[in-house]
Amino acid sequence: MDIFLTLDYEIYFGEQHGSVEKCIITPTNELMKISEATGAKMTFFVDVGFIIKLEEFKSEYPVLEQDYQAIVGQIKQLVATGHDCQLHIHPHWEDSHYNGHRWVINVDRYKLADFEAQDIHRIVSTYKEKLGAITQQPVTVYRAGGWCLQPFEKVRKAFLDNGLKLDSTVFKGGHYETKHYYYDFRNCPEGTQWRFSTHLCESDPEGEFLEVPIANMKVGPLFFWQLFGWGRLNPSQHKPIGDGYPIPSPGTRKKFLTQYTNNAVSLDGYFATLLNRAVKQQQHKGNELVVIGHPKACTWYSLKQLQKFIMRQRHQHSFKVLSDMLEA
């Protein structure tokens, strides 16, 4: 089986968005150390809108110049050492700004589908061009910010015109809807990949795009009691390295602690303890296992678990980057 370790390379988006050093640079450096020790390469989905905003404000604020140089330098290092850096779009950066002390993040237009067609095309084209200029590598793979890529027909032309050929946004069974978020993956095709054309979750053998979904897994309340408990009992090992906080999701914690839930397979935090179980589960579904993660949400504990996981699985399975799927 081919295993794809994928990381969304970004800061947090709430009022306490955290620092570039703690949310991105430090944990990504640790991930690179794991890669060097194990030989496993990773796919980093770069939040390009943030880089563009850094570039916009860096001449006015020296701290942002430092952040910009640190991120661009690290992305170049990732590419130079064999990792894959691909496109991740959080379009709320279009409406956000830096006030001299922190980022003022406006999530009223959190999804690409919240924008008009011409703006969608501009955003996708500009962000792809910016990432390609940094990496000097083809940008052909995409992951939507917040899993929000529906209705896909609104962004289809932008994907076609920009040569985006593979998406890894879906996790089967996922469904969430609030004022700003929307995704519904409850009726997706079977298997660990499918081609599609107009609708993300409708298979079309002649479709222009390939979906390689993030693996999913049902998790019971006991797991989340353990997750939250270890965070309190041993925060130095179990609190995220990132120094920000996510946008609140009212009711989510109660749901996790009281019922079985469907979750994306993740290397973040305590979720890393489920990776070996995910391999066994996925072998019955197909030949690909896509794991999602976020440098900002890595813990010192999860990094140790990730290295152990790779060392255990690397002789039976192949660790690849998502662009390899387009070369096969």
Short mmCIF file of C-alpha atoms in Angstrom, two decimals:
data_model
loop_
_atom_site.label_atom_id
_atom_site.label_comp_id
_atom_site.label_asym_id
_atom_site.label_seq_id
_atom_site.Cartn_x
_atom_site.Cartn_y
_atom_site.Cartn_z
CA MET A 1 0.00 0.00 0.00
CA ASP A 2 1.11 3.56 -0.69
CA ILE A 3 0.99 5.84 2.36
CA PHE A 4 0.82 9.62 1.89
CA LEU A 5 1.66 11.82 4.87
CA THR A 6 0.12 15.21 4.10
CA LEU A 7 0.46 18.41 6.15
CA ASP A 8 -1.56 21.63 5.87
CA TYR A 9 1.16 24.28 6.29
CA GLU A 10 -0.56 27.24 8.01
CA ILE A 11 -1.12 29.29 11.16
CA TYR A 12 -4.36 29.28 13.18
CA PHE A 13 -7.29 31.42 12.06
CA GLY A 14 -8.95 32.55 15.27
CA GLU A 15 -8.21 35.70 17.23
CA GLN A 16 -5.19 33.93 18.76
CA HIS A 17 -3.63 32.88 15.47
CA GLY A 18 -0.22 32.06 16.90
CA SER A 19 3.25 32.79 15.57
CA VAL A 20 4.95 31.63 12.39
CA GLU A 21 7.85 30.26 14.43
CA LYS A 22 5.74 28.02 16.69
CA CYS A 23 2.93 27.10 14.28
CA ILE A 24 4.99 26.47 11.17
CA ILE A 25 8.78 26.67 11.35
CA THR A 26 9.58 24.69 14.52
CA PRO A 27 7.21 21.73 13.97
CA THR A 28 8.06 21.51 10.27
CA ASN A 29 11.76 21.37 11.12
CA GLU A 30 10.94 18.44 13.42
CA LEU A 31 9.00 16.73 10.64
CA MET A 32 12.01 17.14 8.35
CA LYS A 33 14.20 15.47 10.98
CA ILE A 34 11.80 12.52 11.05
CA SER A 35 11.92 12.34 7.28
CA GLU A 36 15.70 12.36 7.29
CA ALA A 37 15.79 9.57 9.89
CA THR A 38 13.20 7.36 8.17
CA GLY A 39 13.39 8.23 4.47
CA ALA A 40 9.65 9.01 4.31
CA LYS A 41 8.81 12.06 2.19
CA MET A 42 5.74 14.21 2.89
CA THR A 43 3.32 16.42 0.99
CA PHE A 44 2.94 19.95 2.38
CA PHE A 45 -0.17 21.88 1.36
CA VAL A 46 0.98 25.48 1.57
CA ASP A 47 -1.48 28.20 2.61
CA VAL A 48 -0.36 30.54 -0.16
CA GLY A 49 -2.81 33.32 0.69
CA PHE A 50 -0.90 33.89 3.93
CA ILE A 51 2.38 34.21 2.05
CA ILE A 52 0.82 36.78 -0.28
CA LYS A 53 -0.42 38.77 2.71
CA LEU A 54 3.01 38.63 4.32
CA GLU A 55 4.48 39.99 1.12
CA GLU A 56 1.88 42.77 1.02
CA PHE A 57 2.65 44.03 4.56
CA LYS A 58 6.30 43.10 5.09
CA SER A 59 7.76 46.40 3.91
CA GLU A 60 5.75 48.18 6.61
CA TYR A 61 6.38 45.70 9.45
CA PRO A 62 9.88 44.17 9.82
CA VAL A 63 8.52 41.22 11.83
CA LEU A 64 6.52 40.18 8.79
CA GLU A 65 9.63 40.40 6.62
CA GLN A 66 11.25 37.90 9.00
CA ASP A 67 8.20 35.64 8.82
CA TYR A 68 8.11 35.84 5.03
CA GLN A 69 11.79 34.96 4.66
CA ALA A 70 11.50 32.11 7.17
CA ILE A 71 8.54 30.53 5.34
CA VAL A 72 9.93 30.95 1.83
CA GLY A 73 13.31 29.63 2.96
CA GLN A 74 11.71 26.59 4.60
CA ILE A 75 9.56 25.79 1.57
CA LYS A 76 12.65 25.86 -0.63
CA GLN A 77 14.39 23.54 1.82
CA LEU A 78 11.41 21.16 1.77
CA VAL A 79 11.53 20.94 -2.02
CA ALA A 80 15.31 20.57 -2.06
CA THR A 81 15.08 17.57 0.29
CA GLY A 82 12.46 15.75 -1.77
CA HIS A 83 9.18 16.80 -0.21
CA ASP A 84 6.14 17.86 -2.23
CA CYS A 85 4.76 21.40 -1.78
CA GLN A 86 1.31 21.82 -3.26
CA LEU A 87 -1.59 24.26 -3.27
CA HIS A 88 -3.79 24.95 -0.24
CA ILE A 89 -6.22 27.86 -0.39
CA HIS A 90 -7.87 29.62 2.53
CA PRO A 91 -9.49 32.52 0.63
CA HIS A 92 -10.39 34.42 3.80
CA TRP A 93 -6.93 36.01 3.46
CA GLU A 94 -8.47 38.15 0.71
CA ASP A 95 -10.43 39.98 3.44
CA SER A 96 -7.81 39.95 6.22
CA HIS A 97 -5.06 42.38 7.23
CA TYR A 98 -2.29 43.06 9.75
CA ASN A 99 -2.94 45.86 12.25
CA GLY A 100 0.64 46.25 13.50
CA HIS A 101 0.19 43.80 16.36
CA ARG A 102 -1.66 40.78 14.98
CA TRP A 103 -3.56 39.48 11.99
CA VAL A 104 -7.20 40.58 11.85
CA ILE A 105 -8.75 37.57 10.18
CA ASN A 106 -12.15 37.89 8.55
CA VAL A 107 -13.77 34.52 7.82
CA ASP A 108 -17.04 35.85 6.39
CA ARG A 109 -15.87 34.49 3.03
CA TYR A 110 -14.15 31.31 4.19
CA LYS A 111 -14.93 29.16 1.15
CA LEU A 112 -13.90 29.68 -2.47
CA ALA A 113 -17.56 29.22 -3.35
CA ASP A 114 -18.31 32.43 -1.40
CA PHE A 115 -16.60 34.44 -4.17
CA GLU A 116 -17.74 35.42 -7.65
CA ALA A 117 -16.48 33.36 -10.59
CA GLN A 118 -13.91 35.94 -11.73
CA ASP A 119 -12.50 36.25 -8.22
CA ILE A 120 -12.27 32.46 -7.84
CA HIS A 121 -10.30 32.27 -11.06
CA ARG A 122 -8.01 35.11 -9.99
CA ILE A 123 -7.37 33.61 -6.55
CA VAL A 124 -6.55 30.13 -7.86
CA SER A 125 -4.35 31.52 -10.66
CA THR A 126 -2.48 34.01 -8.47
CA TYR A 127 -1.92 31.59 -5.58
CA LYS A 128 -0.73 28.80 -7.88
CA GLU A 129 1.66 31.15 -9.67
CA LYS A 130 3.08 32.39 -6.37
CA LEU A 131 3.73 28.88 -5.06
CA GLY A 132 5.30 27.78 -8.33
CA ALA A 133 7.62 30.78 -8.29
CA ILE A 134 8.87 29.73 -4.84
CA THR A 135 9.21 25.99 -5.45
CA GLN A 136 10.18 26.00 -9.12
CA GLN A 137 8.17 22.78 -9.29
CA PRO A 138 4.85 21.91 -10.98
CA VAL A 139 1.76 22.76 -8.92
CA THR A 140 -0.85 20.15 -9.87
CA VAL A 141 -2.29 18.97 -6.53
CA TYR A 142 -4.86 20.74 -4.36
CA ARG A 143 -6.46 20.62 -0.92
CA ALA A 144 -9.23 23.00 0.04
CA GLY A 145 -9.01 24.99 3.25
CA GLY A 146 -11.40 23.62 5.86
CA TRP A 147 -12.43 20.80 3.48
CA CYS A 148 -14.66 23.36 1.72
CA LEU A 149 -14.69 22.60 -2.02
CA GLN A 150 -18.38 22.39 -2.77
CA PRO A 151 -20.14 23.10 -5.01
CA PHE A 152 -17.15 22.09 -7.14
CA GLU A 153 -18.74 23.34 -10.35
CA LYS A 154 -18.04 26.90 -9.17
CA VAL A 155 -14.27 26.28 -9.18
CA ARG A 156 -14.03 23.71 -11.97
CA LYS A 157 -12.94 26.14 -14.70
CA ALA A 158 -10.23 27.62 -12.48
CA PHE A 159 -8.88 24.11 -11.87
CA LEU A 160 -8.90 23.26 -15.58
CA ASP A 161 -7.25 26.51 -16.64
CA ASN A 162 -4.52 26.15 -13.99
CA GLY A 163 -3.67 22.51 -14.58
CA LEU A 164 -4.80 21.26 -11.17
CA LYS A 165 -5.26 17.54 -11.73
CA LEU A 166 -5.44 15.87 -8.33
CA ASP A 167 -7.46 16.80 -5.26
CA SER A 168 -7.15 15.41 -1.74
CA THR A 169 -9.86 17.26 0.17
CA VAL A 170 -12.55 14.64 0.79
CA PHE A 171 -12.75 12.36 3.80
CA LYS A 172 -15.58 9.88 3.43
CA GLY A 173 -18.58 10.37 5.64
CA GLY A 174 -17.49 13.88 6.61
CA HIS A 175 -20.23 16.46 7.00
CA TYR A 176 -20.22 19.85 8.69
CA GLU A 177 -22.26 22.97 8.13
CA THR A 178 -22.18 26.30 9.96
CA LYS A 179 -22.43 29.93 8.93
CA HIS A 180 -18.96 29.85 7.36
CA TYR A 181 -18.22 26.14 6.76
CA TYR A 182 -19.82 23.63 4.45
CA TYR A 183 -18.77 20.20 3.30
CA ASP A 184 -20.76 17.03 2.73
CA PHE A 185 -18.89 13.84 1.86
CA ARG A 186 -21.54 11.37 3.01
CA ASN A 187 -22.23 9.93 -0.46
CA CYS A 188 -18.81 9.39 -2.00
CA PRO A 189 -17.69 6.54 -4.26
CA GLU A 190 -16.09 3.42 -2.81
CA GLY A 191 -12.36 2.84 -3.05
CA THR A 192 -9.34 4.98 -2.26
CA GLN A 193 -9.39 7.02 -5.48
CA TRP A 194 -11.83 8.01 -8.20
CA ARG A 195 -12.02 10.31 -11.19
CA PHE A 196 -14.55 13.15 -11.23
CA SER A 197 -15.57 16.02 -13.45
CA THR A 198 -18.24 18.37 -12.08
CA HIS A 199 -19.17 16.96 -8.68
CA LEU A 200 -16.50 16.13 -6.11
CA CYS A 201 -18.27 13.03 -4.80
CA GLU A 202 -19.59 11.62 -8.08
CA SER A 203 -17.38 9.18 -9.95
CA ASP A 204 -16.84 9.87 -13.65
CA PRO A 205 -14.40 7.46 -15.34
CA GLU A 206 -13.74 10.10 -18.00
CA GLY A 207 -13.37 12.94 -15.51
CA GLU A 208 -10.51 15.39 -15.78
CA PHE A 209 -9.65 15.23 -12.07
CA LEU A 210 -8.45 12.53 -9.69
CA GLU A 211 -9.69 12.48 -6.09
CA VAL A 212 -7.43 10.70 -3.59
CA PRO A 213 -9.41 11.13 -0.36
CA ILE A 214 -8.07 11.41 3.14
CA ALA A 215 -8.75 8.15 4.99
CA ASN A 216 -11.51 8.14 7.59
CA MET A 217 -12.10 6.23 10.80
CA LYS A 218 -14.82 5.94 13.44
CA VAL A 219 -13.57 6.83 16.91
CA GLY A 220 -15.35 6.30 20.22
CA PRO A 221 -15.72 8.63 23.22
CA LEU A 222 -13.02 6.85 25.26
CA PHE A 223 -10.38 8.00 22.79
CA PHE A 224 -11.36 11.64 23.25
CA TRP A 225 -11.50 11.34 27.03
CA GLN A 226 -7.91 10.10 26.80
CA LEU A 227 -6.96 12.86 24.37
CA PHE A 228 -8.31 15.65 26.56
CA GLY A 229 -7.04 13.96 29.73
CA TRP A 230 -3.45 13.67 28.55
CA GLY A 231 -3.56 17.31 27.47
CA ARG A 232 -4.28 18.28 31.05
CA LEU A 233 -2.03 15.74 32.78
CA ASN A 234 1.06 16.15 30.62
CA PRO A 235 0.78 19.35 28.59
CA SER A 236 4.49 19.53 27.76
CA GLN A 237 4.09 16.40 25.62
CA HIS A 238 0.44 16.59 24.58
CA LYS A 239 -0.30 20.26 23.92
CA PRO A 240 0.23 21.43 20.32
CA ILE A 241 3.56 23.00 19.48
CA GLY A 242 1.64 25.77 17.73
CA ASP A 243 0.86 28.67 20.04
CA GLY A 244 -2.54 29.61 18.62
CA TYR A 245 -6.09 28.32 18.94
CA PRO A 246 -8.57 27.17 16.29
CA ILE A 247 -11.83 28.88 15.46
CA PRO A 248 -14.42 27.65 18.03
CA SER A 249 -16.76 24.85 16.93
CA PRO A 250 -19.66 24.96 19.42
CA GLY A 251 -20.90 21.55 20.54
CA THR A 252 -18.04 19.59 19.00
CA ARG A 253 -16.35 18.58 22.25
CA LYS A 254 -19.60 17.31 23.78
CA LYS A 255 -20.25 15.24 20.66
CA PHE A 256 -16.75 13.71 20.78
CA LEU A 257 -17.10 12.79 24.45
CA THR A 258 -20.53 11.19 24.20
CA GLN A 259 -20.79 9.30 20.89
CA TYR A 260 -18.88 7.59 18.11
CA THR A 261 -17.78 10.05 15.43
CA ASN A 262 -16.35 9.81 11.93
CA ASN A 263 -12.93 11.47 11.69
CA ALA A 264 -10.20 12.00 9.14
CA VAL A 265 -7.15 9.83 9.80
CA SER A 266 -4.64 12.26 11.26
CA LEU A 267 -1.10 12.46 12.58
CA ASP A 268 -2.00 15.43 14.80
CA GLY A 269 -1.60 15.02 18.55
CA TYR A 270 -3.04 11.89 20.15
CA PHE A 271 -4.55 10.87 16.79
CA ALA A 272 -1.08 9.61 15.85
CA THR A 273 -1.71 6.60 18.11
CA LEU A 274 -4.36 5.40 15.61
CA LEU A 275 -2.12 5.29 12.54
CA ASN A 276 -1.28 1.59 12.69
CA ARG A 277 -4.96 0.77 13.11
CA ALA A 278 -5.69 2.93 10.06
CA VAL A 279 -3.27 0.88 7.95
CA LYS A 280 -5.06 -2.37 8.82
CA GLN A 281 -8.43 -0.81 8.10
CA GLN A 282 -7.42 0.76 4.80
CA GLN A 283 -5.88 -2.40 3.37
CA HIS A 284 -9.40 -3.74 2.91
CA LYS A 285 -10.45 -0.67 0.90
CA GLY A 286 -7.70 -0.04 -1.65
CA ASN A 287 -4.06 0.71 -2.28
CA GLU A 288 -3.78 4.25 -0.87
CA LEU A 289 -3.80 5.66 2.64
CA VAL A 290 -3.82 9.45 2.88
CA VAL A 291 -3.12 10.87 6.35
CA ILE A 292 -3.78 14.53 7.13
CA GLY A 293 -1.84 16.63 9.61
CA HIS A 294 -0.90 20.17 10.52
CA PRO A 295 2.53 21.26 11.76
CA LYS A 296 0.76 23.64 14.15
CA ALA A 297 -1.19 20.76 15.73
CA CYS A 298 1.75 18.39 16.14
CA THR A 299 2.77 17.62 19.72
CA TRP A 300 6.10 16.30 20.94
CA TYR A 301 4.28 13.06 21.70
CA SER A 302 2.75 12.80 18.24
CA LEU A 303 6.11 13.39 16.55
CA LYS A 304 7.56 10.43 18.46
CA GLN A 305 4.55 8.30 17.52
CA LEU A 306 4.85 9.32 13.88
CA GLN A 307 8.48 8.25 13.69
CA LYS A 308 7.64 4.90 15.31
CA PHE A 309 4.78 4.44 12.84
CA ILE A 310 6.99 5.06 9.81
CA MET A 311 9.71 2.77 11.11
CA ARG A 312 7.15 0.01 11.68
CA GLN A 313 5.42 0.31 8.31
CA ARG A 314 8.17 1.31 5.88
CA HIS A 315 9.27 -2.25 5.04
CA GLN A 316 5.75 -3.41 4.14
CA HIS A 317 4.41 -0.23 2.56
CA SER A 318 5.70 2.68 0.48
CA PHE A 319 5.71 6.27 1.71
CA LYS A 320 5.10 8.56 -1.25
CA VAL A 321 4.10 12.12 -2.11
CA LEU A 322 0.80 12.85 -3.85
CA SER A 323 2.32 14.13 -7.09
CA ASP A 324 3.66 10.58 -7.56
CA MET A 325 0.05 9.59 -8.34
CA LEU A 326 0.15 11.73 -11.48
CA GLU A 327 3.40 10.19 -12.67
CA ALA A 328 2.22 6.60 -12.33
#
